């Protein structure tokens, strides 16, 4: 079973490519889905977050206020590392369990959708790295439009990740997502074909 690590940068269009892969029949294991799941009340990561960051990062109903937590960690490297050290191992546990289920089903390939694949040093855990790339100008424009954020807010979020131009050099294949959806899809199909995968 070929394990494909799908990654990109914030607002690069990775989710679009992820949906395309699902539509083409490839199972996608989404790290973000589990990142949300492991911080639910009752989960181990939830307890650790409250112990480390305090109740100020919770909504009145006791659930994690992701926006508030984001504000705490975005411009603070130590706090971001602390959160990652809590959340990432729990996410990996759940992803590995799902991966094992697909392995037992003997599927030809599985896609691990991991936004921070390079930042978390997880490239060794996959066979191929597929990067969704956009120019920073496009990334900034898309992020501001998506989140309604100021240029400053958007830039600080983009700069919290390794620049896409640097990730480009490290990936096995790159989809240039500056163009149309059709162009993106044809690049994707071409890459899958080069890896001997049939949609």
Tab-separated table of C-alpha atoms in Angstrom:
chain	number	residue	atom	x	y	z
A	1	UNK	CA	0.000	0.000	0.000
A	2	UNK	CA	1.467	3.313	-1.103
A	3	UNK	CA	1.230	5.984	1.597
A	4	UNK	CA	0.945	9.473	0.136
A	5	UNK	CA	1.507	12.478	2.397
A	6	UNK	CA	-0.609	15.333	1.064
A	7	UNK	CA	0.461	18.748	2.310
A	8	UNK	CA	0.565	22.430	1.411
A	9	UNK	CA	0.379	25.706	3.239
A	10	UNK	CA	-2.510	27.603	4.744
A	11	UNK	CA	-4.949	28.633	1.949
A	12	UNK	CA	-2.947	26.784	-0.728
A	13	UNK	CA	-5.922	24.694	-1.872
A	14	UNK	CA	-4.913	21.420	-0.229
A	15	UNK	CA	-8.523	20.667	0.794
A	16	UNK	CA	-9.592	20.967	-2.843
A	17	UNK	CA	-6.963	18.402	-3.884
A	18	UNK	CA	-7.957	16.198	-0.948
A	19	UNK	CA	-11.591	16.166	-2.174
A	20	UNK	CA	-10.400	15.377	-5.709
A	21	UNK	CA	-8.478	12.360	-4.407
A	22	UNK	CA	-11.574	11.135	-2.551
A	23	UNK	CA	-13.679	11.608	-5.690
A	24	UNK	CA	-11.099	9.545	-7.592
A	25	UNK	CA	-11.612	6.744	-5.076
A	26	UNK	CA	-8.547	7.123	-2.842
A	27	UNK	CA	-9.132	6.917	0.925
A	28	UNK	CA	-8.051	10.118	2.678
A	29	UNK	CA	-7.075	10.206	6.357
A	30	UNK	CA	-7.429	13.821	7.479
A	31	UNK	CA	-5.141	15.016	10.295
A	32	UNK	CA	-7.294	18.129	10.866
A	33	UNK	CA	-10.361	15.954	11.479
A	34	UNK	CA	-8.501	14.119	14.253
A	35	UNK	CA	-6.929	17.331	15.563
A	36	UNK	CA	-10.486	18.548	16.221
A	37	UNK	CA	-11.555	15.186	17.663
A	38	UNK	CA	-8.693	14.824	20.172
A	39	UNK	CA	-9.428	18.192	21.813
A	40	UNK	CA	-13.045	17.262	22.608
A	41	UNK	CA	-13.921	17.126	26.328
A	42	UNK	CA	-13.085	13.707	27.744
A	43	UNK	CA	-10.149	13.110	25.370
A	44	UNK	CA	-6.614	12.873	26.828
A	45	UNK	CA	-5.347	15.885	24.852
A	46	UNK	CA	-8.239	18.023	26.141
A	47	UNK	CA	-7.260	17.429	29.768
A	48	UNK	CA	-3.615	18.309	29.014
A	49	UNK	CA	-4.598	21.515	27.162
A	50	UNK	CA	-6.683	22.732	30.106
A	51	UNK	CA	-3.868	21.833	32.528
A	52	UNK	CA	-1.271	23.711	30.439
A	53	UNK	CA	-3.183	26.718	29.039
A	54	UNK	CA	-5.836	27.149	31.728
A	55	UNK	CA	-9.592	27.610	31.389
A	56	UNK	CA	-9.156	30.889	29.507
A	57	UNK	CA	-8.959	28.889	26.276
A	58	UNK	CA	-12.398	27.330	26.803
A	59	UNK	CA	-15.889	28.390	25.704
A	60	UNK	CA	-18.499	28.729	28.449
A	61	UNK	CA	-19.751	25.214	27.578
A	62	UNK	CA	-16.296	23.780	28.369
A	63	UNK	CA	-15.234	23.072	24.770
A	64	UNK	CA	-11.907	24.386	23.461
A	65	UNK	CA	-12.125	27.869	21.961
A	66	UNK	CA	-9.888	27.268	18.939
A	67	UNK	CA	-9.741	30.963	18.076
A	68	UNK	CA	-8.623	31.911	21.580
A	69	UNK	CA	-6.069	29.084	21.657
A	70	UNK	CA	-4.856	30.181	18.207
A	71	UNK	CA	-4.335	33.715	19.501
A	72	UNK	CA	-2.207	32.357	22.366
A	73	UNK	CA	0.055	30.220	20.166
A	74	UNK	CA	0.364	32.079	16.851
A	75	UNK	CA	3.093	34.493	17.807
A	76	UNK	CA	4.554	32.386	20.599
A	77	UNK	CA	6.876	29.580	19.541
A	78	UNK	CA	7.113	27.962	22.964
A	79	UNK	CA	3.365	27.809	23.422
A	80	UNK	CA	2.870	26.493	19.887
A	81	UNK	CA	5.410	23.727	20.542
A	82	UNK	CA	3.680	22.891	23.815
A	83	UNK	CA	0.315	22.548	22.062
A	84	UNK	CA	1.826	20.456	19.257
A	85	UNK	CA	3.482	18.157	21.812
A	86	UNK	CA	0.043	17.560	23.346
A	87	UNK	CA	-2.041	17.210	20.178
A	88	UNK	CA	0.244	15.583	17.584
A	89	UNK	CA	0.914	12.246	19.328
A	90	UNK	CA	-2.840	11.738	19.897
A	91	UNK	CA	-3.603	12.591	16.260
A	92	UNK	CA	-0.910	10.189	15.020
A	93	UNK	CA	-2.346	7.389	17.169
A	94	UNK	CA	-5.780	7.765	15.564
A	95	UNK	CA	-4.368	8.144	12.033
A	96	UNK	CA	-2.227	5.024	12.412
A	97	UNK	CA	-5.233	2.999	13.568
A	98	UNK	CA	-7.181	4.109	10.480
A	99	UNK	CA	-4.180	3.394	8.235
A	100	UNK	CA	-4.029	-0.148	9.620
A	101	UNK	CA	-7.701	-0.663	8.770
A	102	UNK	CA	-7.015	0.291	5.142
A	103	UNK	CA	-3.942	-1.927	5.056
A	104	UNK	CA	-6.091	-4.886	6.100
A	105	UNK	CA	-8.510	-4.019	3.283
A	106	UNK	CA	-5.490	-4.132	0.921
A	107	UNK	CA	-6.207	-0.815	-0.795
A	108	UNK	CA	-3.505	0.196	-3.336
A	109	UNK	CA	-2.912	3.622	-1.787
A	110	UNK	CA	-3.967	5.780	1.126
A	111	UNK	CA	-3.647	9.570	1.381
A	112	UNK	CA	-2.552	11.140	4.668
A	113	UNK	CA	-3.739	14.737	4.591
A	114	UNK	CA	-1.262	16.443	6.950
A	115	UNK	CA	-1.059	20.262	6.756
A	116	UNK	CA	2.160	20.433	8.829
A	117	UNK	CA	3.870	17.382	7.331
A	118	UNK	CA	7.267	19.127	7.044
A	119	UNK	CA	6.931	21.181	10.231
A	120	UNK	CA	6.133	18.014	12.233
A	121	UNK	CA	9.004	16.125	10.561
A	122	UNK	CA	6.670	13.367	9.404
A	123	UNK	CA	7.974	12.991	5.842
A	124	UNK	CA	9.692	9.711	6.802
A	125	UNK	CA	6.328	8.204	7.755
A	126	UNK	CA	5.044	8.314	4.155
A	127	UNK	CA	6.275	6.875	0.841
A	128	UNK	CA	5.569	9.949	-1.292
A	129	UNK	CA	5.052	13.626	-0.497
A	130	UNK	CA	2.565	15.513	-2.675
A	131	UNK	CA	2.678	19.279	-2.203
A	132	UNK	CA	-0.037	21.740	-3.211
A	133	UNK	CA	1.768	24.959	-4.100
A	134	UNK	CA	0.655	28.565	-4.662
A	135	UNK	CA	2.620	31.817	-4.870
A	136	UNK	CA	2.654	33.790	-1.600
A	137	UNK	CA	0.700	36.667	-3.180
A	138	UNK	CA	-2.114	34.252	-4.104
A	139	UNK	CA	-1.908	32.552	-0.698
A	140	UNK	CA	-2.233	35.890	1.102
A	141	UNK	CA	-5.189	36.979	-1.050
A	142	UNK	CA	-7.028	33.654	-0.570
A	143	UNK	CA	-6.416	33.595	3.175
A	144	UNK	CA	-7.651	37.168	3.696
A	145	UNK	CA	-10.751	36.442	1.615
A	146	UNK	CA	-11.414	33.135	3.420
A	147	UNK	CA	-10.960	34.370	6.999
A	148	UNK	CA	-11.711	38.068	6.597
A	149	UNK	CA	-8.367	38.750	8.263
A	150	UNK	CA	-6.124	41.797	8.011
A	151	UNK	CA	-2.937	41.562	5.955
A	152	UNK	CA	-0.906	41.500	9.173
A	153	UNK	CA	-2.940	38.628	10.684
A	154	UNK	CA	-2.793	36.634	7.463
A	155	UNK	CA	0.966	37.142	7.063
A	156	UNK	CA	1.671	36.046	10.641
A	157	UNK	CA	-0.280	32.817	9.994
A	158	UNK	CA	1.531	32.181	6.689
A	159	UNK	CA	4.913	32.875	8.298
A	160	UNK	CA	4.191	30.463	11.163
A	161	UNK	CA	4.727	27.704	8.551
A	162	UNK	CA	7.741	26.769	6.417
A	163	UNK	CA	7.473	28.786	3.159
A	164	UNK	CA	5.907	26.847	0.273
A	165	UNK	CA	8.877	27.657	-1.967
A	166	UNK	CA	11.109	25.744	0.492
A	167	UNK	CA	8.693	22.818	0.751
A	168	UNK	CA	8.676	22.639	-3.046
A	169	UNK	CA	12.314	21.478	-3.067
A	170	UNK	CA	11.551	18.677	-0.594
A	171	UNK	CA	8.404	17.162	-2.144
A	172	UNK	CA	8.260	14.160	-4.486
A	173	UNK	CA	5.622	15.879	-6.621
A	174	UNK	CA	4.180	19.390	-6.737
A	175	UNK	CA	0.768	20.573	-7.914
A	176	UNK	CA	0.855	24.213	-8.995
A	177	UNK	CA	-2.499	25.489	-7.759
A	178	UNK	CA	-2.220	29.069	-9.049
A	179	UNK	CA	-4.503	28.250	-11.982
A	180	UNK	CA	-7.950	26.742	-12.515
A	181	UNK	CA	-9.516	23.736	-10.792
A	182	UNK	CA	-9.315	21.825	-14.109
A	183	UNK	CA	-5.560	22.495	-14.377
A	184	UNK	CA	-5.084	21.298	-10.811
A	185	UNK	CA	-7.028	18.091	-11.468
A	186	UNK	CA	-5.124	17.226	-14.633
A	187	UNK	CA	-1.797	17.696	-12.791
A	188	UNK	CA	-3.067	15.417	-10.018
A	189	UNK	CA	-4.109	12.660	-12.432
A	190	UNK	CA	-0.743	12.906	-14.197
A	191	UNK	CA	1.134	12.506	-10.897
A	192	UNK	CA	-0.991	9.512	-9.844
A	193	UNK	CA	-0.330	7.915	-13.228
A	194	UNK	CA	3.434	8.447	-12.791
A	195	UNK	CA	3.124	6.559	-9.463
A	196	UNK	CA	1.277	3.712	-11.228
A	197	UNK	CA	-1.995	4.516	-9.503
A	198	UNK	CA	-5.240	4.255	-11.422
A	199	UNK	CA	-8.099	6.485	-10.424
